[in-house]
Short mmCIF file of C-alpha atoms in Angstrom, two decimals:
data_model
loop_
_atom_site.label_atom_id
_atom_site.label_comp_id
_atom_site.label_asym_id
_atom_site.label_seq_id
_atom_site.Cartn_x
_atom_site.Cartn_y
_atom_site.Cartn_z
CA MET A 587 -10.01 -25.19 2.66
CA ILE A 588 -13.18 -27.30 2.80
CA PRO A 589 -12.85 -30.33 0.47
CA ALA A 590 -15.69 -31.00 -1.93
CA GLY A 591 -18.20 -33.46 -0.50
CA ASN A 592 -17.77 -32.46 3.14
CA PRO A 593 -20.76 -31.03 5.05
CA PRO A 594 -20.96 -27.29 4.36
CA PRO A 595 -20.02 -24.87 7.15
CA ARG A 596 -22.78 -22.85 8.77
CA PRO A 597 -22.76 -19.10 9.35
CA ALA A 598 -23.00 -17.79 12.92
CA LEU A 599 -26.62 -16.63 12.74
CA ARG A 600 -28.30 -14.87 15.66
CA GLY A 601 -31.99 -15.28 14.88
CA LEU A 602 -32.72 -11.90 13.28
CA PRO A 603 -34.76 -11.59 10.09
CA LEU A 604 -32.62 -13.05 7.35
CA TYR A 605 -32.07 -12.30 3.66
CA VAL A 606 -29.71 -13.50 0.95
CA LEU A 607 -28.14 -10.86 -1.28
CA ILE A 608 -27.71 -12.03 -4.88
CA ASP A 609 -25.36 -10.48 -7.43
CA PRO A 610 -26.76 -10.95 -10.98
CA TYR A 611 -24.13 -8.65 -12.53
CA THR A 612 -22.80 -11.44 -14.77
CA ALA A 613 -25.39 -14.21 -14.30
CA ASP A 614 -28.40 -14.73 -12.09
CA TYR A 615 -28.96 -17.45 -9.50
CA PRO A 616 -30.56 -19.97 -9.51
CA ASP A 617 -29.79 -20.85 -13.12
CA HIS A 618 -32.83 -19.83 -15.06
CA ASP A 619 -33.62 -17.91 -18.18
CA ILE A 620 -35.45 -14.65 -17.63
CA ASP A 621 -36.62 -13.09 -20.84
CA LEU A 622 -35.72 -9.48 -20.13
CA ALA A 623 -37.55 -8.42 -23.27
CA GLN A 624 -40.86 -9.34 -21.65
CA CYS A 625 -40.03 -7.44 -18.44
CA THR A 626 -41.69 -4.12 -19.08
CA SER A 627 -42.04 -3.31 -15.38
CA PHE A 628 -40.40 -3.91 -12.02
CA ASP A 629 -43.37 -5.99 -10.98
CA CYS A 630 -42.72 -8.31 -13.92
CA LEU A 631 -39.04 -8.74 -13.06
CA ARG A 632 -39.87 -9.25 -9.38
CA ALA A 633 -42.49 -11.87 -10.24
CA LEU A 634 -40.14 -13.80 -12.55
CA ARG A 635 -37.39 -13.84 -9.95
CA SER A 636 -39.82 -14.81 -7.21
CA ASP A 637 -40.98 -17.75 -9.34
CA ALA A 638 -37.36 -18.80 -9.81
CA TRP A 639 -36.96 -18.76 -6.02
CA ASN A 640 -40.09 -20.91 -5.52
CA GLY A 641 -42.33 -18.08 -4.46
CA ARG A 642 -40.05 -16.42 -1.90
CA ASP A 643 -40.30 -12.66 -1.48
CA VAL A 644 -37.85 -10.77 -3.69
CA PHE A 645 -36.85 -7.12 -3.28
CA LEU A 646 -35.31 -5.11 -6.13
CA ALA A 647 -33.33 -1.90 -6.30
CA ASP A 648 -35.17 1.29 -7.20
CA GLY A 649 -35.41 1.98 -10.90
CA ASP A 650 -33.67 5.36 -10.79
CA ASP A 651 -30.42 3.94 -9.41
CA PRO A 652 -27.73 5.62 -11.53
CA VAL A 653 -24.83 3.18 -11.14
CA ALA A 654 -25.94 0.16 -13.19
CA HIS A 655 -28.87 -1.29 -15.09
CA VAL A 656 -31.50 -2.60 -12.71
CA HIS A 657 -31.28 -6.14 -14.10
CA ARG A 658 -27.61 -6.25 -13.07
CA LEU A 659 -28.03 -4.74 -9.62
CA PRO A 660 -28.08 -6.93 -6.49
CA TYR A 661 -31.43 -7.99 -5.08
CA LEU A 662 -32.68 -9.54 -1.84
CA VAL A 663 -34.48 -12.81 -1.26
CA SER A 664 -36.24 -13.41 2.05
CA LEU A 665 -35.24 -16.52 4.02
CA LYS A 666 -37.38 -18.15 6.68
CA ASP A 667 -34.97 -18.36 9.60
CA ALA A 668 -31.62 -19.79 10.67
CA ASP A 669 -32.92 -23.31 9.99
CA ASP A 670 -33.96 -22.58 6.41
CA ALA A 671 -32.78 -25.52 4.30
CA LEU A 672 -31.82 -23.12 1.54
CA ILE A 673 -28.83 -21.91 3.60
CA ASP A 674 -26.95 -25.17 3.02
CA ALA A 675 -27.72 -25.02 -0.70
CA LEU A 676 -26.48 -21.41 -0.87
CA THR A 677 -23.31 -22.37 1.01
CA GLU A 678 -22.63 -25.26 -1.36
CA ALA A 679 -23.20 -22.98 -4.35
CA ALA A 680 -20.85 -20.31 -2.97
CA LEU A 681 -18.10 -22.86 -2.30
CA ALA A 682 -18.57 -24.35 -5.77
CA GLU A 683 -18.18 -20.90 -7.31
CA HIS A 684 -14.82 -20.43 -5.61
CA ARG A 685 -13.59 -23.93 -6.43
CA ALA A 686 -14.41 -23.32 -10.08
CA ALA A 687 -12.49 -20.03 -10.03
CA LEU A 688 -9.47 -21.79 -8.53
CA ASP A 689 -9.73 -24.36 -11.33
CA GLY A 690 -9.36 -21.53 -13.82
CA GLU A 691 -12.98 -21.33 -14.92
CA GLN A 692 -14.62 -18.00 -15.68
CA GLN A 693 -17.12 -18.47 -12.88
CA PRO A 694 -19.47 -15.65 -11.81
CA TYR A 695 -19.83 -15.14 -8.07
CA ARG A 696 -23.56 -14.81 -7.53
CA ILE A 697 -24.10 -15.63 -3.84
CA GLY A 698 -23.33 -12.31 -2.21
CA ALA A 699 -24.12 -12.46 1.49
CA LEU A 700 -26.54 -13.47 4.20
CA ILE A 701 -27.81 -10.35 5.92
CA GLU A 702 -29.35 -10.20 9.39
CA THR A 703 -31.23 -7.04 10.29
CA TRP A 704 -34.43 -5.75 11.85
CA MET A 705 -34.76 -3.26 8.99
CA ALA A 706 -37.86 -3.51 6.84
CA PRO A 707 -36.85 -5.00 3.45
CA PRO A 708 -37.59 -1.85 1.39
CA ASP A 709 -35.49 0.22 3.83
CA LEU A 710 -32.71 -2.36 3.69
CA MET A 711 -32.72 -2.26 -0.10
CA ARG A 712 -32.51 1.54 -0.08
CA ARG A 713 -29.59 1.43 2.33
CA LEU A 714 -27.76 -1.09 0.15
CA GLN A 715 -28.20 1.23 -2.82
CA LYS A 716 -26.53 4.02 -0.85
CA MET A 717 -23.76 1.63 0.21
CA TRP A 718 -22.84 0.49 -3.28
CA ALA A 719 -22.49 4.02 -4.70
CA TYR A 720 -19.39 5.97 -3.72
CA ARG A 721 -17.60 9.05 -4.96
CA PRO A 722 -13.81 8.90 -5.40
CA ASN A 723 -14.09 12.63 -6.11
CA ALA A 724 -16.79 15.24 -6.42
CA ASP A 725 -17.33 14.62 -10.13
CA ASN A 726 -17.62 10.85 -10.29
CA LEU A 727 -20.10 8.31 -8.96
CA ARG A 728 -18.74 4.76 -8.89
CA TYR A 729 -20.44 1.40 -8.42
CA LEU A 730 -18.97 -0.68 -5.60
CA ARG A 731 -19.95 -4.32 -6.10
CA ILE A 732 -20.55 -5.11 -2.44
CA ALA A 733 -22.48 -8.26 -3.41
CA GLU A 734 -19.34 -9.70 -5.04
CA ARG A 735 -17.79 -11.66 -2.16
CA ARG A 736 -14.19 -11.24 -3.28
CA ILE A 737 -14.62 -7.47 -3.39
CA PHE A 738 -16.30 -7.42 0.01
CA GLU A 739 -13.50 -9.53 1.50
CA GLY A 740 -11.05 -6.99 0.11
CA LEU A 741 -12.96 -4.24 1.90
CA THR A 742 -12.27 -5.97 5.21
CA HIS A 743 -8.55 -5.52 4.49
CA LEU A 744 -8.86 -1.95 3.17
CA PHE A 745 -10.99 -0.49 5.98
CA ASP A 746 -10.82 -0.89 9.74
CA PRO A 747 -13.66 -2.69 11.59
CA ALA A 748 -14.96 0.51 13.18
CA MET A 749 -15.42 2.17 9.78
CA LEU A 750 -17.12 -0.92 8.35
CA ALA A 751 -19.42 -1.07 11.39
CA ARG A 752 -20.49 2.53 10.83
CA TRP A 753 -20.99 1.83 7.14
CA LEU A 754 -23.18 -1.22 7.80
CA GLY A 755 -25.05 0.67 10.51
CA PRO A 756 -28.40 -1.02 11.18
CA ILE A 757 -27.33 -4.10 9.20
CA ALA A 758 -26.50 -6.13 12.27
CA ARG A 759 -24.52 -8.96 10.67
CA TRP A 760 -23.16 -9.40 7.17
CA HIS A 761 -22.13 -13.02 6.52
CA PHE A 762 -20.17 -14.09 3.45
CA THR A 763 -18.02 -17.04 2.43
CA GLY A 764 -14.38 -16.02 2.12
CA ARG A 765 -11.50 -17.38 0.13
CA ALA A 766 -10.69 -19.78 2.97
CA MET A 767 -14.02 -21.55 2.25
CA ALA A 768 -15.55 -20.55 5.58
CA TRP A 769 -18.26 -18.10 6.58
CA LEU A 770 -16.99 -14.72 7.74
CA THR A 771 -19.07 -12.15 9.61
CA VAL A 772 -18.77 -8.36 9.66
CA LEU A 773 -20.76 -6.59 12.37
CA GLY A 774 -22.66 -3.35 11.96
CA ASP A 775 -23.08 -0.91 14.81
CA ALA A 776 -26.75 -1.86 14.99
CA ASP A 777 -26.80 -2.28 18.76
CA ALA A 778 -24.55 0.64 19.66
CA ASP A 779 -26.32 2.63 22.41
CA GLY A 780 -29.72 1.84 20.90
CA LYS A 781 -28.86 4.14 18.01
CA TRP A 782 -30.83 2.31 15.35
CA TYR A 783 -33.47 0.13 16.96
CA SER A 784 -36.56 0.62 19.04
CA ASP A 785 -38.65 -2.15 20.59
CA THR A 786 -42.21 -2.48 19.43
CA GLY A 787 -43.36 -4.30 22.55
CA PHE A 788 -41.98 -6.75 25.11
CA GLY A 789 -38.61 -6.67 23.32
CA MET A 790 -39.88 -9.29 20.87
CA ARG A 791 -39.56 -7.25 17.70
CA ARG A 792 -37.37 -4.30 16.88
CA THR A 793 -37.65 -1.69 14.17
CA VAL A 794 -35.43 0.84 12.47
CA ASP A 795 -36.74 4.34 11.96
CA PRO A 796 -37.01 4.69 8.15
CA GLN A 797 -35.87 8.31 8.45
CA ARG A 798 -32.58 7.11 9.93
CA ALA A 799 -32.11 4.03 7.76
CA LEU A 800 -29.87 5.84 5.28
CA GLU A 801 -27.63 7.63 7.78
CA ALA A 802 -23.87 7.18 7.22
CA ALA A 803 -24.54 4.75 4.36
CA ALA A 804 -21.87 6.15 2.02
CA LEU A 805 -18.38 4.68 2.27
CA HIS A 806 -15.64 7.31 2.38
CA VAL A 807 -12.92 6.08 0.01
CA SER A 808 -9.46 7.63 -0.22
CA PRO A 809 -7.70 7.93 -3.61
CA GLN A 810 -5.42 5.00 -2.75
CA GLN A 811 -8.36 2.84 -1.64
CA HIS A 812 -10.17 3.77 -4.84
CA TRP A 813 -7.28 2.47 -6.96
CA ARG A 814 -7.12 -0.69 -4.87
CA LEU A 815 -10.79 -1.26 -5.61
CA ARG A 816 -10.28 -0.54 -9.31
CA ASP A 817 -7.60 -3.26 -9.38
CA HIS A 818 -9.95 -5.87 -7.94
CA GLU A 819 -9.79 -8.27 -10.91
CA ALA A 820 -5.99 -8.22 -11.08
CA VAL A 821 -5.74 -8.71 -7.32
CA SER A 822 -8.23 -11.56 -7.49
CA ARG A 823 -6.19 -13.31 -10.18
CA ALA A 824 -3.03 -12.97 -8.09
CA LEU A 825 -4.73 -14.25 -4.95
CA ASP A 826 -6.26 -17.20 -6.82
CA ASP A 827 -2.78 -18.21 -7.91
CA TRP A 828 -1.46 -17.70 -4.36
CA GLN A 829 -4.20 -19.95 -3.03
CA ARG A 830 -3.54 -22.62 -5.65
CA GLN A 831 -0.02 -22.85 -4.22
CA GLY A 832 -1.51 -23.70 -0.83
CA ARG A 833 -0.74 -20.28 0.67
CA ALA A 834 -2.93 -18.63 3.28
CA ILE A 835 -5.20 -15.79 2.23
CA ASP A 836 -4.75 -13.24 5.00
CA ALA A 837 -3.89 -9.56 5.43
CA HIS A 838 -0.29 -10.28 4.41
CA ALA A 839 -1.41 -11.91 1.17
CA TYR A 840 -3.52 -8.87 0.28
CA GLU A 841 -0.63 -6.52 1.00
CA LEU A 842 1.64 -8.63 -1.20
CA ALA A 843 -0.92 -8.68 -4.01
CA TRP A 844 -1.39 -4.90 -3.94
CA ALA A 845 2.38 -4.39 -3.87
CA GLY A 846 2.71 -6.77 -6.82
CA ILE A 847 0.12 -4.79 -8.78
CA ASP A 848 2.02 -1.56 -8.05
CA GLU A 849 5.22 -3.21 -9.29
CA ALA A 850 3.44 -4.40 -12.45
CA VAL A 851 2.38 -0.83 -13.19
CA ARG A 852 5.97 0.36 -12.70
CA HIS A 853 6.95 -2.10 -15.43
CA GLY A 854 4.40 -0.56 -17.76
CA LEU A 855 1.78 -3.30 -17.54
CA ALA A 856 -1.91 -2.52 -17.81
CA GLY A 857 -5.10 -4.52 -17.73
CA PRO A 858 -6.11 -7.08 -15.09
CA LYS A 859 -4.71 -10.15 -16.87
CA ASP A 860 -1.24 -8.68 -17.34
CA LYS A 861 -1.07 -7.05 -13.92
CA GLY A 862 -2.41 -10.17 -12.23
CA ALA A 863 0.03 -12.45 -14.08
CA PHE A 864 2.98 -10.33 -12.98
CA ALA A 865 1.74 -9.81 -9.41
CA CYS A 866 1.25 -13.50 -8.69
CA ARG A 867 4.86 -14.19 -9.65
CA TRP A 868 6.17 -11.15 -7.79
CA MET A 869 4.38 -12.34 -4.64
CA ARG A 870 6.53 -15.48 -4.65
CA ASN A 871 9.69 -13.84 -5.90
CA PRO A 872 10.06 -10.02 -5.74
CA ALA A 873 13.13 -10.31 -7.99
CA CYS A 874 11.17 -12.06 -10.76
CA ALA A 875 11.40 -9.13 -13.19
CA GLY A 876 15.12 -9.70 -13.52
CA GLN A 877 14.88 -13.44 -14.03
CA SER A 878 13.58 -15.75 -16.72
CA PRO A 879 10.84 -16.23 -17.79
CA VAL A 880 9.35 -12.96 -16.54
CA ARG A 881 12.27 -10.86 -17.83
CA GLU A 882 11.93 -12.37 -21.30
CA ALA A 883 8.15 -11.96 -21.32
CA LEU A 884 8.43 -8.28 -20.34
CA ALA A 885 10.90 -7.65 -23.16
CA ARG A 886 8.91 -9.54 -25.79
CA SER A 887 5.60 -7.97 -24.81
CA ARG A 888 7.11 -4.50 -25.26
CA THR A 889 8.84 -5.34 -28.56
CA LEU A 890 5.99 -7.31 -30.13
CA GLU A 891 3.21 -5.31 -28.43
CA GLN A 892 1.60 -8.55 -27.26
CA PRO A 893 -0.18 -9.03 -23.93
CA PHE A 894 2.36 -9.87 -21.24
CA ALA A 895 0.22 -12.67 -19.75
CA GLU A 896 -0.06 -14.45 -23.11
CA VAL A 897 3.65 -14.15 -23.86
CA LEU A 898 4.56 -15.39 -20.39
CA ALA A 899 2.26 -18.39 -20.72
CA GLU A 900 3.84 -19.29 -24.08
CA ILE A 901 7.37 -19.07 -22.66
CA GLU A 902 6.49 -21.12 -19.61
CA ALA A 903 4.85 -23.77 -21.79
CA LEU A 904 7.95 -23.99 -24.00
CA ASN A 905 10.17 -24.22 -20.92
CA ASP A 906 8.02 -27.11 -19.76
CA HIS A 907 7.13 -25.83 -16.30
CA PRO A 908 3.71 -24.93 -14.96
CA ALA A 909 2.46 -21.39 -15.44
CA GLY A 910 3.24 -19.26 -12.46
CA ILE A 911 6.14 -21.43 -11.21
CA ASP A 912 9.59 -19.95 -11.74
CA PRO A 913 12.15 -22.52 -12.89
CA ALA A 914 14.89 -23.45 -10.50
#
């Protein structure tokens, strides 16, 4: 983990056109007040956000996107190049978001990703809209918050690299800060056999055919993967606790967290707080359900119909040991 105050890490950029993807689902970035009541058009919203970003170009989702209100959908901001001073500021902000979450604050994650691609910005935005809508079955359209870094990191453990590469397609490199406080990069298949790009002259600039920009943009999600995605908040709570204990966040940690969530459901728990509270203890001690204080909290929550997480916290406080740490 990178201690606060140290120089921020740098992503492994390769000199392609560069954009930052922002997730305003809970709160926008930078901190500014946009009076949505005065935004009667997309041009108005784009102008207000551009002003907040000191005049940088901003690209919004199309207005007919069915999965969320346009004000809450991710948007793109154009960066100058790999030496843009804003990259360090974005890195610091992303790390601060995660530190705050580990401190127990209800901190929105707003810095989504740095994206490198030769795609024209409108085509890139359209592809992203296809990427964040998926169908767990024929009757439902779900919103996949790909600009939420914790969710995207989970995708790297749910899907193999080849599938993610096909999904990213002409998005050459998707950089995001992971739980380990370092930049991670997922590669698209942008350079595979010249599938996506064509040179416009002397190899100095490449383009993506707009007609092909949306190919293979939908992520194929199995029923099990769908439920893993639905449990994101509970998994995130369990992994935050795991990380607070100084444990590594790796594929094994994700598998433990998902198994802990499954075990929580078997004990009749529902809701992200209750499932996350149980899972984080199960990850350290798979026998926790038969031991105090988890056993007592399960019984009391059923009898008194109180949230398991609240009951467990009360018991642990009375027993005078930190929440999440089983007594010896």
